[in-house]
Every structure is written in structure tokens, then in C-alpha cells.
CSV table of C-alpha atoms and ligand atoms in Angstrom, one decimal:
chain,number,residue,atom,x,y,z
A,112,MET,CA,3.8,7.4,-26.6
A,113,LEU,CA,6.9,5.5,-25.5
A,114,GLN,CA,6.7,2.8,-28.1
A,115,ALA,CA,5.9,2.7,-31.8
A,116,GLN,CA,6.1,0.1,-34.6
A,117,LEU,CA,8.7,-0.2,-37.4
A,118,GLU,CA,7.3,-1.0,-40.7
A,119,ASP,CA,8.2,-4.7,-40.2
A,120,GLY,CA,6.0,-4.7,-37.2
A,121,ARG,CA,8.7,-4.7,-34.5
A,122,LEU,CA,7.7,-2.6,-31.4
A,123,ILE,CA,10.5,-0.3,-30.3
A,124,LEU,CA,10.7,1.2,-26.9
A,125,LEU,CA,12.9,4.1,-27.5
A,126,ALA,CA,14.0,4.7,-24.0
A,127,ALA,CA,15.6,1.3,-24.0
A,128,HIS,CA,18.1,2.3,-26.6
A,129,ARG,CA,21.3,4.3,-26.6
A,130,LYS,CA,21.7,7.8,-28.1
A,131,GLU,CA,23.5,6.6,-31.2
A,132,GLN,CA,20.9,4.0,-31.9
A,133,ILE,CA,18.1,6.5,-31.5
A,134,HIS,CA,19.9,8.7,-34.0
A,135,ASP,CA,19.9,5.8,-36.4
A,136,PHE,CA,16.2,5.2,-35.9
A,137,LYS,CA,15.5,8.7,-37.1
A,138,LYS,CA,16.2,7.4,-40.6
A,139,GLN,CA,13.4,4.9,-40.4
A,140,ARG,CA,9.7,5.2,-40.5
A,141,PHE,CA,7.7,4.4,-37.4
A,142,LEU,CA,3.9,3.9,-37.1
A,143,CYS,CA,1.5,4.6,-34.2
A,144,PRO,CA,0.5,1.1,-32.9
A,145,ALA,CA,-3.1,2.5,-32.4
A,146,CYS,CA,-4.0,4.3,-35.7
A,147,ARG,CA,-1.1,3.2,-38.0
A,148,LYS,CA,-0.3,6.8,-39.0
A,149,SER,CA,3.3,8.0,-39.1
A,150,VAL,CA,4.9,9.1,-35.9
A,151,ILE,CA,8.2,10.9,-35.4
A,152,ILE,CA,11.0,10.6,-32.8
A,153,ARG,CA,11.2,13.2,-30.1
A,154,ALA,CA,14.5,13.0,-28.2
A,155,GLY,CA,16.7,15.7,-26.5
A,156,LYS,CA,18.8,16.3,-23.6
A,157,LYS,CA,16.0,16.8,-21.2
A,158,LEU,CA,13.4,14.6,-22.8
A,159,ILE,CA,12.5,11.0,-22.4
A,160,PRO,CA,12.9,9.7,-26.0
A,161,HIS,CA,9.4,9.1,-27.2
A,162,PHE,CA,7.2,9.2,-30.3
A,163,ALA,CA,4.6,11.8,-31.3
A,164,HIS,CA,2.1,11.8,-34.2
A,165,GLU,CA,3.4,13.7,-37.2
A,166,GLN,CA,0.1,15.5,-37.5
A,167,ILE,CA,-2.6,16.3,-35.0
A,168,HIS,CA,-5.6,14.1,-35.5
A,169,ASP,CA,-8.0,12.0,-33.5
A,170,CYS,CA,-6.2,8.9,-32.1
A,171,GLU,CA,-6.7,7.0,-28.9
A,172,LEU,CA,-2.9,7.6,-28.1
A,173,ASN,CA,-3.4,11.4,-28.6
A,174,ARG,CA,-6.5,11.8,-26.5
A,175,THR,CA,-4.7,11.0,-23.3
A,176,GLY,CA,-2.8,14.3,-23.6
A,177,GLU,CA,0.3,12.5,-22.3
A,178,SER,CA,2.7,14.8,-20.4
A,179,LEU,CA,6.4,14.2,-19.9
A,180,TYR,CA,5.6,13.8,-16.1
A,181,HIS,CA,3.2,11.0,-17.0
A,182,MET,CA,5.6,9.3,-19.6
A,183,ARG,CA,8.5,9.4,-17.2
A,184,GLY,CA,6.5,7.8,-14.4
A,185,LYS,CA,5.2,5.1,-16.8
A,186,LEU,CA,8.7,4.2,-17.8
A,187,GLN,CA,9.9,4.2,-14.2
A,188,LEU,CA,7.1,1.9,-13.1
A,189,PHE,CA,7.6,-0.3,-16.0
A,190,ARG,CA,11.3,-0.8,-15.1
A,191,TRP,CA,10.6,-1.1,-11.5
A,192,LEU,CA,8.0,-4.0,-12.1
A,193,THR,CA,10.1,-5.7,-14.8
A,194,LYS,CA,13.1,-5.8,-12.4
A,195,GLN,CA,10.9,-7.6,-9.8
A,196,GLY,CA,10.3,-10.4,-12.4
A,197,TYR,CA,6.8,-9.5,-13.5
A,198,THR,CA,5.7,-9.8,-17.1
A,199,VAL,CA,4.8,-6.3,-18.0
A,200,LYS,CA,3.6,-4.8,-21.3
A,201,LEU,CA,3.7,-1.2,-22.0
A,202,GLU,CA,0.8,0.6,-23.9
A,203,GLN,CA,-0.6,-2.8,-24.9
A,204,CYS,CA,-3.9,-3.0,-26.7
A,205,LEU,CA,-6.6,-5.1,-25.0
A,206,LYS,CA,-8.3,-7.9,-26.9
A,207,ASP,CA,-11.7,-6.6,-27.6
A,208,SER,CA,-11.3,-2.8,-27.2
A,209,ALA,CA,-9.1,0.0,-28.3
A,210,ARG,CA,-8.0,0.6,-24.6
A,211,ARG,CA,-4.4,0.6,-23.9
A,212,PRO,CA,-3.5,0.5,-20.2
A,213,ASP,CA,-0.3,2.3,-19.4
A,214,LEU,CA,1.0,-1.0,-18.1
A,215,LEU,CA,-0.4,-4.5,-18.3
A,216,LEU,CA,1.0,-6.8,-15.6
A,217,ARG,CA,0.6,-10.6,-15.4
A,218,THR,CA,1.1,-12.3,-12.1
A,219,ALA,CA,2.7,-15.6,-11.5
A,220,GLY,CA,-0.8,-16.9,-10.8
A,221,GLY,CA,-1.9,-15.8,-14.3
A,222,LYS,CA,-4.0,-12.8,-13.1
A,223,GLU,CA,-3.9,-9.7,-15.3
A,224,LEU,CA,-3.7,-6.2,-13.7
A,225,ALA,CA,-4.1,-3.0,-15.7
A,226,ILE,CA,-2.0,-0.3,-14.2
A,227,GLU,CA,-3.3,3.2,-15.0
A,228,TYR,CA,-0.9,6.0,-14.0
A,229,GLN,CA,-3.4,8.9,-14.2
A,230,CYS,CA,-1.9,12.4,-14.0
A,231,ALA,CA,-4.5,14.3,-15.9
A,232,ALA,CA,-8.2,14.9,-15.2
A,233,ILE,CA,-10.5,12.2,-16.6
A,234,SER,CA,-14.3,12.4,-17.2
A,235,ASP,CA,-16.7,10.1,-15.5
A,236,GLU,CA,-17.7,8.6,-19.0
A,237,GLU,CA,-14.1,7.8,-19.9
A,238,LEU,CA,-13.3,6.3,-16.4
A,239,LEU,CA,-16.4,4.1,-16.7
A,240,ARG,CA,-15.6,3.1,-20.2
A,241,ARG,CA,-12.1,2.0,-19.2
A,242,ASN,CA,-13.2,0.1,-16.2
A,243,GLU,CA,-15.8,-1.7,-18.1
A,244,ALA,CA,-13.3,-2.7,-20.7
A,245,TYR,CA,-11.1,-4.1,-18.1
A,246,GLU,CA,-14.0,-6.0,-16.4
A,247,ARG,CA,-15.0,-7.6,-19.8
A,248,ASN,CA,-11.5,-8.8,-20.3
A,249,GLY,CA,-11.2,-10.1,-16.7
A,250,ILE,CA,-8.6,-7.5,-15.8
A,251,VAL,CA,-8.3,-5.8,-12.5
A,252,PRO,CA,-7.5,-2.1,-12.9
A,253,ILE,CA,-5.1,-0.5,-10.4
A,254,TRP,CA,-5.3,3.3,-10.5
A,255,ILE,CA,-2.2,5.2,-9.5
A,256,LEU,CA,-2.7,9.0,-9.4
A,257,GLY,CA,0.0,11.4,-10.3
A,258,GLY,CA,1.7,12.9,-7.3
A,259,ASN,CA,0.8,16.3,-9.0
A,260,ARG,CA,-2.8,15.5,-7.9
A,261,LEU,CA,-2.0,15.0,-4.3
A,262,LYS,CA,-3.2,18.2,-2.3
A,263,ARG,CA,-2.0,17.7,1.2
A,264,THR,CA,-3.1,20.6,3.5
A,265,SER,CA,-1.6,19.5,6.9
A,266,THR,CA,-0.2,16.5,8.8
A,267,TYR,CA,-3.3,14.5,8.7
A,268,MET,CA,-5.3,16.4,5.9
A,269,LEU,CA,-5.8,16.5,2.2
A,270,ASP,CA,-8.2,18.0,-0.1
A,271,LEU,CA,-10.2,15.3,-1.9
A,272,PRO,CA,-12.9,16.8,-4.1
A,273,LYS,CA,-15.7,14.5,-5.2
A,274,ARG,CA,-14.0,13.8,-8.6
A,275,GLU,CA,-11.0,12.4,-6.8
A,276,GLN,CA,-13.1,10.4,-4.4
A,277,ARG,CA,-13.9,8.3,-7.4
A,278,PHE,CA,-10.4,6.8,-7.1
A,279,LEU,CA,-10.9,5.6,-3.4
A,280,THR,CA,-10.0,1.9,-3.5
A,281,GLN,CA,-10.5,-1.0,-1.3
A,282,TYR,CA,-8.5,-4.0,-2.7
A,283,LYS,CA,-10.3,-6.5,-0.6
A,284,GLN,CA,-13.4,-6.5,1.4
A,285,ASN,CA,-12.6,-5.5,5.1
A,286,MET,CA,-9.5,-3.8,3.9
A,287,GLN,CA,-9.3,0.0,4.4
A,288,LEU,CA,-9.9,2.6,1.8
A,289,GLN,CA,-6.9,4.1,0.2
A,290,MET,CA,-5.6,6.4,-2.4
A,291,LEU,CA,-2.4,5.7,-4.1
A,292,TYR,CA,-0.1,8.4,-5.6
A,293,TYR,CA,3.2,8.3,-7.5
A,294,CYS,CA,5.4,11.2,-8.1
A,295,SER,CA,7.7,10.7,-11.1
A,296,ASP,CA,9.9,13.7,-10.1
A,297,SER,CA,10.8,12.4,-6.7
A,298,LYS,CA,10.3,8.7,-7.6
A,299,THR,CA,8.1,8.3,-4.5
A,300,PHE,CA,4.9,6.4,-3.8
A,301,CYS,CA,2.4,7.9,-1.4
A,302,ASN,CA,-0.3,5.7,0.1
A,303,VAL,CA,-3.0,7.7,1.8
A,304,GLN,CA,-4.7,5.4,4.3
A,305,HIS,CA,-7.0,5.5,7.3
A,306,ILE,CA,-9.1,7.9,5.4
A,307,LEU,CA,-12.1,9.6,7.1
A,308,LEU,CA,-14.3,11.5,4.8
A,309,THR,CA,-16.0,14.6,6.2
A,310,GLY,CA,-18.7,15.2,3.6
A,311,LYS,CA,-16.7,17.9,2.1
A,312,LYS,CA,-13.4,18.0,0.1
A,313,GLN,CA,-11.4,18.3,3.4
A,314,THR,CA,-10.5,14.8,4.2
A,315,VAL,CA,-8.5,13.2,7.0
A,316,GLY,CA,-5.9,10.6,6.2
A,317,GLN,CA,-2.5,9.3,7.0
A,318,PHE,CA,0.3,9.8,4.5
A,319,PHE,CA,3.0,7.1,3.9
A,320,PHE,CA,5.7,8.4,1.5
A,321,ARG,CA,8.0,5.6,0.3
A,322,PRO,CA,10.7,5.8,-2.4
A,323,LEU,CA,10.4,3.5,-5.3
A,324,PRO,CA,13.8,1.7,-4.9
A,325,ASN,CA,12.9,0.4,-1.5
A,326,LEU,CA,9.5,-1.0,-2.4
A,327,LEU,CA,8.1,-4.1,-3.9
A,328,PHE,CA,4.8,-4.2,-5.8
A,329,PRO,CA,2.8,-6.0,-3.1
A,330,HIS,CA,3.8,-3.3,-0.6
A,331,LEU,CA,1.5,-0.9,-2.4
A,332,PHE,CA,-1.4,-2.9,-1.0
A,333,GLN,CA,-0.2,-3.3,2.6
A,334,VAL,CA,-2.2,-1.9,5.6
A,335,LEU,CA,0.1,0.7,7.4
A,336,PRO,CA,0.1,1.5,11.0
A,337,GLN,CA,-2.8,3.9,12.1
A,338,ASN,CA,-2.7,6.7,14.5
A,339,VAL,CA,-6.3,6.3,15.6
A,340,GLU,CA,-6.3,9.1,18.3
A,341,GLU,CA,-4.8,11.7,16.1
A,342,THR,CA,-6.9,11.1,12.9
A,343,HIS,CA,-10.2,11.0,15.0
A,344,LYS,CA,-9.2,14.2,16.8
A,345,VAL,CA,-8.7,16.0,13.4
A,346,TRP,CA,-11.9,14.7,12.1
A,347,GLN,CA,-13.9,15.8,15.1
A,348,SER,CA,-12.4,19.2,14.8
A,349,ILE,CA,-13.5,19.5,11.1
A,350,GLN,CA,-17.1,18.5,12.2
A,351,ALA,CA,-17.1,21.0,15.1
A,352,ARG,CA,-16.0,23.8,12.8
A,353,ALA,CA,-18.8,22.8,10.3
A,354,VAL,CA,-21.5,22.7,13.0
A,355,ALA,CA,-20.4,26.1,14.3
A,356,ARG,CA,-21.2,27.8,11.0
A,357,PRO,CA,-23.3,25.3,8.9
A,358,LEU,CA,-25.0,27.9,6.8
A,359,THR,CA,-21.9,29.6,5.3
A,360,TYR,CA,-21.8,28.5,1.7
A,361,ALA,CA,-23.9,25.5,2.6
A,362,PRO,CA,-25.8,23.8,-0.1
A,363,ALA,CA,-29.7,23.8,0.0
A,364,SER,CA,-30.1,20.3,1.5
A,365,ILE,CA,-28.0,21.4,4.5
A,366,LYS,CA,-29.9,24.7,4.9
A,367,ARG,CA,-33.1,22.8,4.8
A,368,TRP,CA,-32.0,20.4,7.4
A,369,VAL,CA,-30.8,23.2,9.9
A,370,MET,CA,-34.3,24.9,9.4
A,371,ARG,CA,-36.0,21.6,10.2
A,372,LEU,CA,-34.1,21.2,13.4
A,373,TYR,CA,-34.9,24.7,14.3
A,374,ASP,CA,-38.6,24.0,13.7
A,375,ALA,CA,-38.3,20.9,15.9
A,376,GLY,CA,-36.9,23.2,18.6
A,377,PHE,CA,-33.1,22.4,18.3
A,378,LEU,CA,-30.1,24.2,17.2
A,379,LEU,CA,-27.5,22.2,15.4
A,380,HIS,CA,-24.9,23.0,18.1
A,381,ASP,CA,-27.3,21.8,20.8
A,382,PHE,CA,-26.1,18.2,19.8
A,383,PRO,CA,-23.2,17.2,21.7
A,384,LEU,CA,-20.2,16.8,19.4
A,385,SER,CA,-19.4,13.4,20.9
A,386,ILE,CA,-22.4,11.9,19.0
A,387,LEU,CA,-20.6,12.6,15.6
A,388,GLN,CA,-18.5,9.7,14.8
A,389,PRO,CA,-16.5,8.9,11.6
A,390,VAL,CA,-17.6,5.8,9.6
A,391,GLU,CA,-15.7,4.4,6.7
A,392,ALA,CA,-18.6,4.1,4.3
A,393,GLN,CA,-19.3,7.9,4.5
A,394,TYR,CA,-18.8,7.8,0.7
A,395,GLN,CA,-22.3,6.2,0.5
A,396,MET,CA,-23.8,9.5,1.8
A,397,SER,CA,-24.5,12.8,0.0
A,398,VAL,CA,-24.3,14.8,3.1
A,399,PRO,CA,-21.7,15.4,5.9
A,400,PRO,CA,-21.9,13.1,9.0
A,401,TYR,CA,-23.2,15.9,11.2
A,402,ILE,CA,-26.4,16.0,9.0
A,403,TRP,CA,-27.3,12.3,8.7
A,404,GLN,CA,-26.1,11.5,12.2
A,405,THR,CA,-28.1,14.2,13.9
A,406,ASP,CA,-31.1,13.2,11.7
A,407,LEU,CA,-30.8,9.6,13.1
A,408,TRP,CA,-31.0,11.0,16.6
A,409,LEU,CA,-33.9,13.4,15.9
A,410,GLU,CA,-36.0,10.8,14.0
A,411,GLN,CA,-35.1,7.5,16.0
A,412,LEU,CA,-32.5,7.5,18.7
A,413,ASN,CA,-33.5,10.5,20.8
A,414,VAL,CA,-37.2,9.6,21.4
A,415,LEU,CA,-36.1,5.9,22.3
A,416,PRO,CA,-36.4,5.3,26.1
A,417,VAL,CA,-33.5,3.7,27.9
A,418,MET,CA,-33.7,-0.1,27.4
A,419,GLY,CA,-35.8,0.6,24.2
A,420,SER,CA,-34.7,-1.0,21.1
A,421,VAL,CA,-34.4,0.0,17.4
A,422,SER,CA,-33.9,-2.1,14.3
A,423,LEU,CA,-31.1,-1.5,11.9
A,424,ASN,CA,-33.6,-1.6,8.9
A,425,ARG,CA,-35.5,1.3,10.6
A,426,LEU,CA,-32.2,3.4,10.7
A,427,LYS,CA,-31.2,2.5,7.2
A,428,TYR,CA,-34.6,3.6,6.1
A,429,VAL,CA,-34.1,7.1,7.8
A,430,CYS,CA,-30.8,7.3,6.0
A,431,ARG,CA,-32.3,6.7,2.5
A,432,LYS,CA,-32.8,10.3,1.7
A,433,TRP,CA,-29.2,11.0,2.3
A,434,GLU,CA,-27.7,8.4,0.0
A,435,ALA,CA,-25.3,9.4,-2.6
A,436,ALA,CA,-26.1,8.8,-6.3
A,437,THR,CA,-22.6,7.7,-7.2
A,438,ARG,CA,-19.9,5.7,-5.4
A,439,PRO,CA,-16.2,5.1,-5.9
A,440,PHE,CA,-16.0,2.3,-8.5
A,441,ALA,CA,-13.2,0.3,-6.8
A,442,VAL,CA,-15.0,-0.2,-3.5
A,443,PRO,CA,-17.0,-3.5,-2.9
A,444,ILE,CA,-20.3,-3.2,-1.1
A,445,SER,CA,-19.4,-2.6,2.5
A,446,THR,CA,-21.1,-2.1,5.8
A,447,HIS,CA,-23.9,0.4,5.7
A,448,PRO,CA,-22.9,3.8,7.4
A,449,ALA,CA,-25.8,3.5,9.9
A,450,GLU,CA,-24.6,0.1,10.9
A,451,SER,CA,-21.0,1.3,11.4
A,452,TYR,CA,-22.4,4.3,13.3
A,453,MET,CA,-24.4,2.2,15.6
A,454,GLN,CA,-21.4,0.0,16.3
A,455,ARG,CA,-19.4,3.0,17.2
A,456,LEU,CA,-22.2,4.1,19.7
A,457,CYS,CA,-22.0,0.6,21.1
A,458,GLN,CA,-18.3,0.9,21.7
A,459,LEU,CA,-18.9,4.1,23.5
A,460,GLY,CA,-21.4,2.5,25.8
A,461,TRP,CA,-24.5,4.4,24.6
A,462,PHE,CA,-26.0,1.4,22.9
A,463,GLY,CA,-25.8,-2.4,23.0
A,464,GLN,CA,-26.2,-4.7,20.0
A,465,ILE,CA,-28.5,-7.8,20.8
A,466,ASN,CA,-28.4,-9.3,17.3
A,467,ALA,CA,-27.5,-8.5,13.9
A,468,ASP,CA,-30.6,-6.2,13.4
A,469,THR,CA,-31.3,-4.8,16.8
A,470,PHE,CA,-29.7,-2.2,19.1
A,471,VAL,CA,-30.8,-1.3,22.7
A,472,LYS,CA,-30.4,2.1,24.2
A,473,LYS,CA,-28.3,2.1,27.5
A,474,LYS,CA,-28.0,5.7,28.3
A,475,ALA,CA,-29.9,8.9,27.7
A,476,LEU,CA,-28.2,11.9,26.3
A,477,SER,CA,-28.6,14.6,28.9
A,478,LEU,CA,-29.1,17.5,26.5
A,479,PHE,CA,-32.5,16.5,25.2
B,180,ZN,ZN1,-2.2,7.2,-33.5
């Protein structure tokens, strides 16, 4: 922890003091603000001066398993925000829970934001508990992941396993999904935006690396320019590879689907790749786009004659069996994937939308 209390109750942020002063502090007794047990000063040439419990025991401030990487970042962000004039509290306890967000920020408008700089793994239960505590207190959580968790694999690709997808965030409705990272070694933020999920950990996105000194807090929530053509191309190529060998390491649901297609007289690669389209709300689905989108065609769109119409409710119903059990917590309810998909088909000239619930087929796909 970066701060501890003197016996008279004063909270001391060790890193804000000079070396000599820290040396003097060593003669005094400090208490953990959470459990009131004794803590000792840790300071050295390479260390950020901080406090640690004298003995290992169960304490909220122990459980976080705080690394130096985390502590350094927390301090950097604290100073960065303070310099911009925000009222920021470090490791401050919430009113009705033992939760201590890394940083608690109050905006000029009186809104409170909890900034969690998360560098270590966190369980679903713990994540839920924290978010609920914030919600109860009317606080908006902002999760910034440690740069140590960013697994970029190419210009437009990163690995985003399911447990990382929990942190996908949409700050406002109609705003894009993003992941936010901060590296305390390089003092650099990375916004990953224009994210296209593929149904696997391979994920398409655009990376925006920006050094801390050049940034202001609101910049973290800006929409940055998108390279639509490139990101879509990369997404299509991932789908194409998946379709070419769907049964390698595939889960049972996918194997079953491929067999069903086969029974209906189709091979997965009979479907033209152009019918596969990225939709933002893919996180609502438990299977990759090439499964639920080919399913929509098989069940509804293919049998439809040209000029025939289909209702959105019907398509949503077909999709029900593919819906994911869990969703990212920081994403408001958005457009249903089937609706976004149909809108893409309209843009491509295959369908037309007559009203909010009805789509009309304009062209037949030659392959069927
Ligand atoms: Zn403690």
C-alpha cells in the first residue's frame, strides 16, 4: 500500500516525502488503514517507498497482491490526475463497504469515479463484488488494465480470452467498445478501439499508444480514427481460416453445427465468405460469427424468395440458442447481433429494411 496512518490518524503518502523524512518516519509506528495492524516502511533505491504488513494475515489490502508495477502505475496516475486539477483520493475506503478503489476521483460536476488499475488476474466473484459496491455508492468504475496484460499479436490483432473480454467497455450508448491499458514502465496508455470479436480469443482491434504526459483524462474516452477497410479485412481472414478447418480443436457445439449442415446437404465452406460480417455485439453470442450467421441463412434467409420478407423477431428467435450466458459488465444493452447483421446485409444490397422489424430479400445467393 502507498499510504498508512500514523497513530494520531494522519494519513501519510510515503512517496510524497523526501528520503530524509522517510528515514525519520521509520522511528514511528504506522497502521494499516484497513485492518489497523502495524505496517512497516519499505524503501530503497529501486523501490517506490510504500508500506507492508509486518506479518502475513488476512487483510483487504493484502489480498490484492500488489506488485511494484501496480503500485508505481497507481502513483503515476494519481499524480497525473491531481496535476489536472481533479480531486483524487488514493486507496480510500468506500462508505458502506471495505472496498478501496486504487483511485477515487471527483469531477467538477460532483460525479465520483473509481479508477481500478488492474494488473493481476481477478475472479468473476471479486469483479462482481467490486462493481456492485461501486453501483451501491453511485460510483462509476473505470477499469484500466495493466499493460502487462496486453497481448498484441500483429498490427490489428490481439489475444483477448473470455476472462479479458469481461473488461470490454462502452462508456456511452452508441460509443464503441474499447479496452484500456496502461503500462507503468513506459508511462503509456493504450486504447484498443474498433474491436471486432471473432468468437475466439483472436480479436481484431486498433491500437492507440499515447504517452501519459501528452494526455488529459477526458482523452481516454475519445473515439479515435478507424481504419475500416484494414480491420474488416483482418476479421474476414480470421473467419476464412476458421471455416477452412472448423473441426480442429472445436468445441462440441461447433462440431454439432457442422454435422447438422452436412445432414442438410451443405458443407461449411459452401457458404460464400461474403455473408460473414462483423457485428459489434458479438459478445452476446457464445459461438463464432460463422456459426450463427450461417445458421440464420440455413434457417431463415436462404429459403426466403426474392422479395420475401422476414421479421427481426423471427431472426432473434433463431439466435436464442447461441446466446452467451455472461456479458461484459460495462456495456449497456446494445443492438441485437441479428439486427446489426441484417443492417450489414442491407448495406451490401442483399436486403432492404422496410420498417424497424421487417427486412425484404433483394437478391438470391447463387450458391444455394
Ligand atoms: Zn491491513
